[in-house]
Every structure is written in C-alpha cells, then in structure tokens.
Short mmCIF file of N, CA, C and O in Angstrom, two decimals:
data_model
loop_
_atom_site.label_atom_id
_atom_site.label_comp_id
_atom_site.label_asym_id
_atom_site.label_seq_id
_atom_site.Cartn_x
_atom_site.Cartn_y
_atom_site.Cartn_z
N MET A 1 160.09 26.64 -16.77
CA MET A 1 159.16 26.57 -17.85
C MET A 1 159.22 27.85 -18.68
O MET A 1 159.37 28.92 -18.14
N LYS A 2 159.01 27.67 -19.95
CA LYS A 2 158.99 28.83 -20.83
C LYS A 2 157.60 29.45 -20.83
O LYS A 2 156.60 28.76 -20.76
N GLU A 3 157.56 30.74 -20.88
CA GLU A 3 156.30 31.46 -21.01
C GLU A 3 156.15 31.87 -22.48
O GLU A 3 157.04 32.46 -23.06
N ARG A 4 155.05 31.54 -23.07
CA ARG A 4 154.80 31.83 -24.48
C ARG A 4 154.03 33.12 -24.64
O ARG A 4 153.61 33.73 -23.68
N LYS A 5 153.79 33.48 -25.89
CA LYS A 5 153.01 34.67 -26.18
C LYS A 5 151.59 34.50 -25.64
O LYS A 5 151.15 33.41 -25.32
N LYS A 6 150.88 35.62 -25.58
CA LYS A 6 149.53 35.58 -25.05
C LYS A 6 148.64 34.75 -25.95
O LYS A 6 148.74 34.77 -27.15
N GLY A 7 147.76 34.02 -25.31
CA GLY A 7 146.84 33.14 -26.02
C GLY A 7 146.22 32.18 -25.03
O GLY A 7 146.47 32.25 -23.83
N PRO A 8 145.43 31.25 -25.51
CA PRO A 8 144.75 30.34 -24.59
C PRO A 8 145.66 29.32 -23.93
O PRO A 8 145.30 28.77 -22.91
N LEU A 9 146.83 29.08 -24.49
CA LEU A 9 147.69 28.03 -23.95
C LEU A 9 148.94 28.56 -23.27
O LEU A 9 150.04 28.12 -23.55
N THR A 10 148.80 29.50 -22.38
CA THR A 10 149.96 29.94 -21.63
C THR A 10 150.02 29.17 -20.32
O THR A 10 149.00 28.73 -19.79
N THR A 11 151.21 28.98 -19.83
CA THR A 11 151.39 28.26 -18.58
C THR A 11 150.69 28.98 -17.43
O THR A 11 150.11 28.33 -16.57
N ARG A 12 150.72 30.28 -17.44
CA ARG A 12 150.08 31.04 -16.38
C ARG A 12 148.57 30.78 -16.35
O ARG A 12 147.98 30.59 -15.29
N ARG A 13 147.95 30.73 -17.50
CA ARG A 13 146.50 30.47 -17.55
C ARG A 13 146.17 29.04 -17.11
O ARG A 13 145.17 28.80 -16.45
N ILE A 14 146.98 28.10 -17.50
CA ILE A 14 146.75 26.71 -17.09
C ILE A 14 146.94 26.59 -15.58
O ILE A 14 146.16 25.90 -14.91
N ASN A 15 147.96 27.24 -15.03
CA ASN A 15 148.15 27.22 -13.58
C ASN A 15 146.98 27.84 -12.85
O ASN A 15 146.53 27.33 -11.82
N ARG A 16 146.48 28.97 -13.36
CA ARG A 16 145.32 29.61 -12.73
C ARG A 16 144.10 28.70 -12.78
O ARG A 16 143.33 28.62 -11.83
N GLY A 17 143.91 28.01 -13.88
CA GLY A 17 142.79 27.07 -13.99
C GLY A 17 142.93 25.91 -13.01
O GLY A 17 141.94 25.48 -12.43
N ALA A 18 144.16 25.43 -12.83
CA ALA A 18 144.38 24.34 -11.89
C ALA A 18 144.12 24.80 -10.45
O ALA A 18 143.50 24.07 -9.66
N ILE A 19 144.55 25.99 -10.11
CA ILE A 19 144.31 26.52 -8.77
C ILE A 19 142.81 26.73 -8.55
O ILE A 19 142.27 26.38 -7.50
N LEU A 20 142.13 27.28 -9.53
CA LEU A 20 140.70 27.51 -9.44
C LEU A 20 139.95 26.19 -9.30
O LEU A 20 138.99 26.08 -8.53
N SER A 21 140.38 25.17 -10.01
CA SER A 21 139.76 23.85 -9.90
C SER A 21 139.95 23.25 -8.51
O SER A 21 139.03 22.65 -7.96
N GLY A 22 141.14 23.42 -7.96
CA GLY A 22 141.41 22.93 -6.61
C GLY A 22 140.55 23.63 -5.57
O GLY A 22 140.01 22.99 -4.65
N ILE A 23 140.40 24.94 -5.71
CA ILE A 23 139.55 25.69 -4.80
C ILE A 23 138.10 25.23 -4.94
O ILE A 23 137.37 25.07 -3.94
N GLY A 24 137.68 24.99 -6.17
CA GLY A 24 136.33 24.50 -6.41
C GLY A 24 136.08 23.15 -5.76
O GLY A 24 135.01 22.90 -5.21
N PHE A 25 137.08 22.27 -5.81
CA PHE A 25 136.91 20.95 -5.17
C PHE A 25 136.79 21.10 -3.66
O PHE A 25 135.97 20.43 -3.04
N LEU A 26 137.58 22.00 -3.06
CA LEU A 26 137.47 22.22 -1.62
C LEU A 26 136.12 22.83 -1.26
O LEU A 26 135.51 22.45 -0.24
N LEU A 27 135.63 23.75 -2.07
CA LEU A 27 134.30 24.32 -1.84
C LEU A 27 133.22 23.25 -1.95
O LEU A 27 132.26 23.23 -1.18
N TYR A 28 133.37 22.37 -2.92
CA TYR A 28 132.41 21.28 -3.09
C TYR A 28 132.40 20.37 -1.87
O TYR A 28 131.33 20.02 -1.35
N LEU A 29 133.57 20.00 -1.38
CA LEU A 29 133.64 19.15 -0.19
C LEU A 29 133.03 19.83 1.03
O LEU A 29 132.31 19.20 1.81
N ALA A 30 133.30 21.13 1.18
CA ALA A 30 132.75 21.87 2.33
C ALA A 30 131.23 21.96 2.23
O ALA A 30 130.54 21.76 3.24
N ALA A 31 130.71 22.24 1.05
CA ALA A 31 129.25 22.34 0.90
C ALA A 31 128.58 20.98 1.14
O ALA A 31 127.52 20.91 1.76
N ARG A 32 129.21 19.91 0.67
CA ARG A 32 128.66 18.57 0.91
C ARG A 32 128.69 18.24 2.41
O ARG A 32 127.74 17.67 2.94
N ALA A 33 129.78 18.58 3.08
CA ALA A 33 129.90 18.28 4.50
C ALA A 33 128.88 19.05 5.33
O ALA A 33 128.39 18.56 6.35
N LEU A 34 128.55 20.27 4.90
CA LEU A 34 127.57 21.09 5.62
C LEU A 34 126.13 20.75 5.26
O LEU A 34 125.20 21.26 5.87
N GLY A 35 125.95 19.88 4.27
CA GLY A 35 124.61 19.46 3.88
C GLY A 35 123.91 20.41 2.94
O GLY A 35 122.69 20.34 2.79
N TRP A 36 124.62 21.29 2.31
CA TRP A 36 124.05 22.24 1.36
C TRP A 36 124.00 21.57 -0.01
O TRP A 36 124.87 21.77 -0.85
N GLU A 37 122.97 20.80 -0.24
CA GLU A 37 122.88 19.98 -1.45
C GLU A 37 122.88 20.80 -2.73
O GLU A 37 123.63 20.52 -3.66
N LEU A 38 122.02 21.81 -2.80
CA LEU A 38 121.91 22.59 -4.04
C LEU A 38 123.21 23.35 -4.32
O LEU A 38 123.69 23.37 -5.46
N ALA A 39 123.79 23.95 -3.29
CA ALA A 39 125.06 24.67 -3.47
C ALA A 39 126.16 23.72 -3.92
O ALA A 39 126.95 24.05 -4.82
N ALA A 40 126.22 22.54 -3.31
CA ALA A 40 127.24 21.57 -3.68
C ALA A 40 127.06 21.11 -5.13
O ALA A 40 128.05 20.96 -5.86
N ASP A 41 125.82 20.92 -5.53
CA ASP A 41 125.57 20.49 -6.91
C ASP A 41 125.99 21.56 -7.92
O ASP A 41 126.64 21.26 -8.92
N LEU A 42 125.64 22.81 -7.64
CA LEU A 42 126.02 23.90 -8.54
C LEU A 42 127.53 24.10 -8.59
O LEU A 42 128.10 24.29 -9.67
N ILE A 43 128.18 24.06 -7.44
CA ILE A 43 129.64 24.20 -7.38
C ILE A 43 130.30 23.08 -8.17
O ILE A 43 131.24 23.31 -8.94
N CYS A 44 129.80 21.88 -8.00
CA CYS A 44 130.37 20.72 -8.68
C CYS A 44 130.27 20.86 -10.20
O CYS A 44 131.23 20.59 -10.93
N ILE A 45 129.13 21.29 -10.68
CA ILE A 45 128.94 21.40 -12.13
C ILE A 45 129.80 22.52 -12.72
O ILE A 45 130.50 22.33 -13.71
N VAL A 46 129.77 23.69 -12.08
CA VAL A 46 130.53 24.84 -12.60
C VAL A 46 132.03 24.56 -12.59
O VAL A 46 132.73 24.71 -13.60
N PHE A 47 132.54 24.12 -11.44
CA PHE A 47 133.98 23.88 -11.34
C PHE A 47 134.39 22.61 -12.07
O PHE A 47 135.55 22.47 -12.46
N GLY A 48 133.47 21.68 -12.28
CA GLY A 48 133.78 20.50 -13.09
C GLY A 48 134.07 20.86 -14.53
O GLY A 48 135.00 20.34 -15.13
N VAL A 49 133.27 21.78 -15.06
CA VAL A 49 133.51 22.25 -16.43
C VAL A 49 134.86 22.97 -16.51
O VAL A 49 135.64 22.75 -17.46
N ILE A 50 135.15 23.80 -15.52
CA ILE A 50 136.43 24.52 -15.50
C ILE A 50 137.59 23.53 -15.43
O ILE A 50 138.59 23.68 -16.14
N ALA A 51 137.47 22.50 -14.59
CA ALA A 51 138.54 21.52 -14.44
C ALA A 51 138.78 20.74 -15.73
O ALA A 51 139.93 20.51 -16.12
N VAL A 52 137.71 20.35 -16.39
CA VAL A 52 137.85 19.59 -17.65
C VAL A 52 138.48 20.46 -18.73
O VAL A 52 139.38 20.02 -19.45
N LEU A 53 138.04 21.72 -18.83
CA LEU A 53 138.62 22.61 -19.83
C LEU A 53 140.09 22.90 -19.54
O LEU A 53 140.91 22.99 -20.46
N THR A 54 140.45 23.02 -18.27
CA THR A 54 141.84 23.24 -17.89
C THR A 54 142.70 22.03 -18.26
O THR A 54 143.81 22.18 -18.78
N PHE A 55 142.17 20.83 -18.00
CA PHE A 55 142.91 19.63 -18.36
C PHE A 55 143.10 19.53 -19.88
O PHE A 55 144.19 19.18 -20.34
N LEU A 56 142.07 19.84 -20.63
CA LEU A 56 142.20 19.79 -22.09
C LEU A 56 143.22 20.80 -22.59
O LEU A 56 144.01 20.50 -23.50
N ALA A 57 143.24 21.99 -21.99
CA ALA A 57 144.24 22.99 -22.37
C ALA A 57 145.65 22.51 -22.03
O ALA A 57 146.59 22.71 -22.80
N ALA A 58 145.79 21.87 -20.86
CA ALA A 58 147.11 21.35 -20.48
C ALA A 58 147.55 20.22 -21.41
O ALA A 58 148.72 20.13 -21.79
N ALA A 59 146.62 19.36 -21.79
CA ALA A 59 146.96 18.25 -22.69
C ALA A 59 147.37 18.76 -24.07
O ALA A 59 148.35 18.28 -24.65
N VAL A 60 146.65 19.75 -24.59
CA VAL A 60 147.00 20.32 -25.89
C VAL A 60 148.34 21.05 -25.79
O VAL A 60 149.18 20.94 -26.68
N GLY A 61 148.56 21.77 -24.70
CA GLY A 61 149.83 22.46 -24.50
C GLY A 61 150.99 21.49 -24.41
O GLY A 61 152.07 21.74 -24.95
N ARG A 62 150.78 20.39 -23.72
CA ARG A 62 151.83 19.37 -23.59
C ARG A 62 152.12 18.72 -24.94
O ARG A 62 153.27 18.42 -25.27
N GLN A 63 151.08 18.52 -25.73
CA GLN A 63 151.27 17.89 -27.04
C GLN A 63 152.02 18.81 -28.00
O GLN A 63 152.87 18.36 -28.75
N LYS A 64 151.74 20.12 -27.93
CA LYS A 64 152.40 21.06 -28.83
C LYS A 64 153.85 21.35 -28.42
O LYS A 64 154.71 21.49 -29.27
N ASP A 65 154.08 21.49 -27.12
CA ASP A 65 155.42 21.84 -26.63
C ASP A 65 155.64 21.15 -25.30
O ASP A 65 155.03 21.48 -24.29
N LYS A 66 156.54 20.16 -25.29
CA LYS A 66 156.78 19.36 -24.09
C LYS A 66 157.34 20.17 -22.93
O LYS A 66 157.18 19.81 -21.78
N GLU A 67 158.00 21.27 -23.22
CA GLU A 67 158.59 22.10 -22.16
C GLU A 67 157.60 23.10 -21.58
O GLU A 67 157.82 23.65 -20.52
N LEU A 68 156.49 23.33 -22.27
CA LEU A 68 155.51 24.31 -21.82
C LEU A 68 154.73 23.80 -20.61
O LEU A 68 154.53 24.54 -19.64
N VAL A 69 154.30 22.55 -20.63
CA VAL A 69 153.48 21.98 -19.57
C VAL A 69 154.20 20.77 -18.98
O VAL A 69 154.52 19.82 -19.71
N SER A 70 154.43 20.79 -17.69
CA SER A 70 155.12 19.67 -17.04
C SER A 70 154.15 18.51 -16.83
O SER A 70 152.93 18.68 -16.86
N TYR A 71 154.71 17.34 -16.58
CA TYR A 71 153.87 16.18 -16.28
C TYR A 71 153.09 16.40 -14.99
O TYR A 71 151.95 15.95 -14.86
N SER A 72 153.69 17.07 -14.02
CA SER A 72 152.99 17.32 -12.76
C SER A 72 151.72 18.13 -12.98
O SER A 72 150.66 17.82 -12.42
N LEU A 73 151.83 19.16 -13.79
CA LEU A 73 150.66 19.99 -14.08
C LEU A 73 149.63 19.19 -14.88
O LEU A 73 148.43 19.26 -14.61
N LEU A 74 150.08 18.40 -15.82
CA LEU A 74 149.17 17.59 -16.63
C LEU A 74 148.43 16.57 -15.77
O LEU A 74 147.21 16.45 -15.84
N TRP A 75 149.15 15.84 -14.94
CA TRP A 75 148.52 14.83 -14.10
C TRP A 75 147.65 15.45 -13.01
O TRP A 75 146.60 14.91 -12.66
N GLY A 76 148.08 16.57 -12.47
CA GLY A 76 147.28 17.26 -11.45
C GLY A 76 145.96 17.76 -12.00
O GLY A 76 144.90 17.58 -11.38
N THR A 77 146.00 18.38 -13.17
CA THR A 77 144.76 18.84 -13.77
C THR A 77 143.89 17.67 -14.20
O THR A 77 142.66 17.74 -14.13
N GLY A 78 144.52 16.58 -14.60
CA GLY A 78 143.76 15.38 -14.96
C GLY A 78 143.04 14.78 -13.76
O GLY A 78 141.89 14.36 -13.86
N ALA A 79 143.72 14.76 -12.62
CA ALA A 79 143.08 14.23 -11.41
C ALA A 79 141.90 15.10 -10.98
O ALA A 79 140.84 14.58 -10.62
N LEU A 80 142.09 16.41 -11.02
CA LEU A 80 140.98 17.30 -10.67
C LEU A 80 139.83 17.18 -11.66
O LEU A 80 138.66 17.23 -11.28
N ALA A 81 140.15 17.01 -12.93
CA ALA A 81 139.10 16.84 -13.94
C ALA A 81 138.31 15.56 -13.69
O ALA A 81 137.08 15.54 -13.83
N LEU A 82 139.00 14.48 -13.32
CA LEU A 82 138.31 13.23 -13.02
C LEU A 82 137.42 13.37 -11.78
O LEU A 82 136.27 12.91 -11.78
N LEU A 83 137.95 13.99 -10.73
CA LEU A 83 137.18 14.14 -9.50
C LEU A 83 135.96 15.02 -9.71
O LEU A 83 134.83 14.62 -9.43
N LEU A 84 136.18 16.24 -10.16
CA LEU A 84 135.07 17.17 -10.31
C LEU A 84 134.18 16.83 -11.51
O LEU A 84 132.95 16.94 -11.42
N GLY A 85 134.78 16.44 -12.61
CA GLY A 85 133.99 16.08 -13.78
C GLY A 85 133.12 14.86 -13.53
O GLY A 85 131.95 14.82 -13.91
N GLY A 86 133.68 13.87 -12.87
CA GLY A 86 132.91 12.67 -12.52
C GLY A 86 131.76 12.99 -11.57
O GLY A 86 130.64 12.52 -11.76
N CYS A 87 132.04 13.80 -10.56
CA CYS A 87 130.99 14.20 -9.63
C CYS A 87 129.91 15.01 -10.35
O CYS A 87 128.72 14.87 -10.06
N ALA A 88 130.32 15.87 -11.28
CA ALA A 88 129.35 16.68 -12.02
C ALA A 88 128.45 15.80 -12.89
O ALA A 88 127.23 16.00 -12.93
N VAL A 89 129.04 14.84 -13.57
CA VAL A 89 128.25 13.94 -14.42
C VAL A 89 127.27 13.14 -13.57
O VAL A 89 126.09 13.01 -13.91
N LEU A 90 127.73 12.61 -12.46
CA LEU A 90 126.85 11.83 -11.58
C LEU A 90 125.76 12.70 -10.96
O LEU A 90 124.63 12.25 -10.79
N THR A 91 126.09 13.94 -10.64
CA THR A 91 125.09 14.85 -10.10
C THR A 91 123.99 15.13 -11.12
O THR A 91 122.81 15.11 -10.79
N VAL A 92 124.39 15.41 -12.34
CA VAL A 92 123.41 15.69 -13.40
C VAL A 92 122.54 14.45 -13.65
O VAL A 92 121.32 14.56 -13.77
N LYS A 93 123.16 13.28 -13.69
CA LYS A 93 122.39 12.04 -13.90
C LYS A 93 121.41 11.82 -12.76
O LYS A 93 120.26 11.43 -12.99
N MET A 94 121.83 12.09 -11.53
CA MET A 94 120.95 11.91 -10.39
C MET A 94 119.79 12.90 -10.42
O MET A 94 118.64 12.54 -10.14
N LYS A 95 120.06 14.15 -10.77
CA LYS A 95 119.01 15.16 -10.83
C LYS A 95 118.01 14.89 -11.95
O LYS A 95 116.84 15.21 -11.82
N LEU A 96 118.48 14.31 -13.04
CA LEU A 96 117.59 13.99 -14.15
C LEU A 96 116.91 12.64 -13.98
O LEU A 96 116.03 12.28 -14.76
N GLY A 97 117.31 11.87 -12.97
CA GLY A 97 116.70 10.57 -12.71
C GLY A 97 117.13 9.48 -13.67
O GLY A 97 116.40 8.54 -13.94
N LEU A 98 118.34 9.60 -14.19
CA LEU A 98 118.84 8.59 -15.14
C LEU A 98 119.58 7.49 -14.45
O LEU A 98 120.23 7.58 -13.52
#
C-alpha cells in the first residue's frame, strides 16, 4: 500500500482506528460478560463512534484512491462499525426507553 502525505486519510490512521475499534469490541464483550452494564454501555457508545468514523474514513479513502485502502481493511472496518455502531444505537434507544 502507498502511504500518502499527512492528513485525515492516511493508511496508518485508518489502521490505528481499526485496531482501536477491535480492542473496543473486545472490551465491550468483556464488560458485558462480567455484568458491568454501565461500563459496557459507555464502551459501546464511545468505541461505536470511533468505529463508524474509521469506516467512513476508509470508504472515502477507497473512493479517492483504490490502492490506498484495501478491500480487507474496508470490509473489516465496516463489520466493526456494524457491530459496535448497532450495539451503540440499541443501547441508546434502550436507555431512552424508545
């Protein structure tokens, strides 16, 4: 992969966001398994936002330059965004009673 000039759409930043999202999902699962409801909810919301923003950055990067972002990175960040983002939306809806 080519590394571009510094800016919001570098491969290194997208990779870091994907790794951070994966760690967030593991933390969310661990907090849920231990029964820490409030911690799990906060982790889900914070890392859900990070995952969605990372996916959007990967999608824009892929659209601008096909060699910058691989399909693996795009699909991986998309899967994490669906998992964490979906859980975050459902958590917020549940907390608000919607």
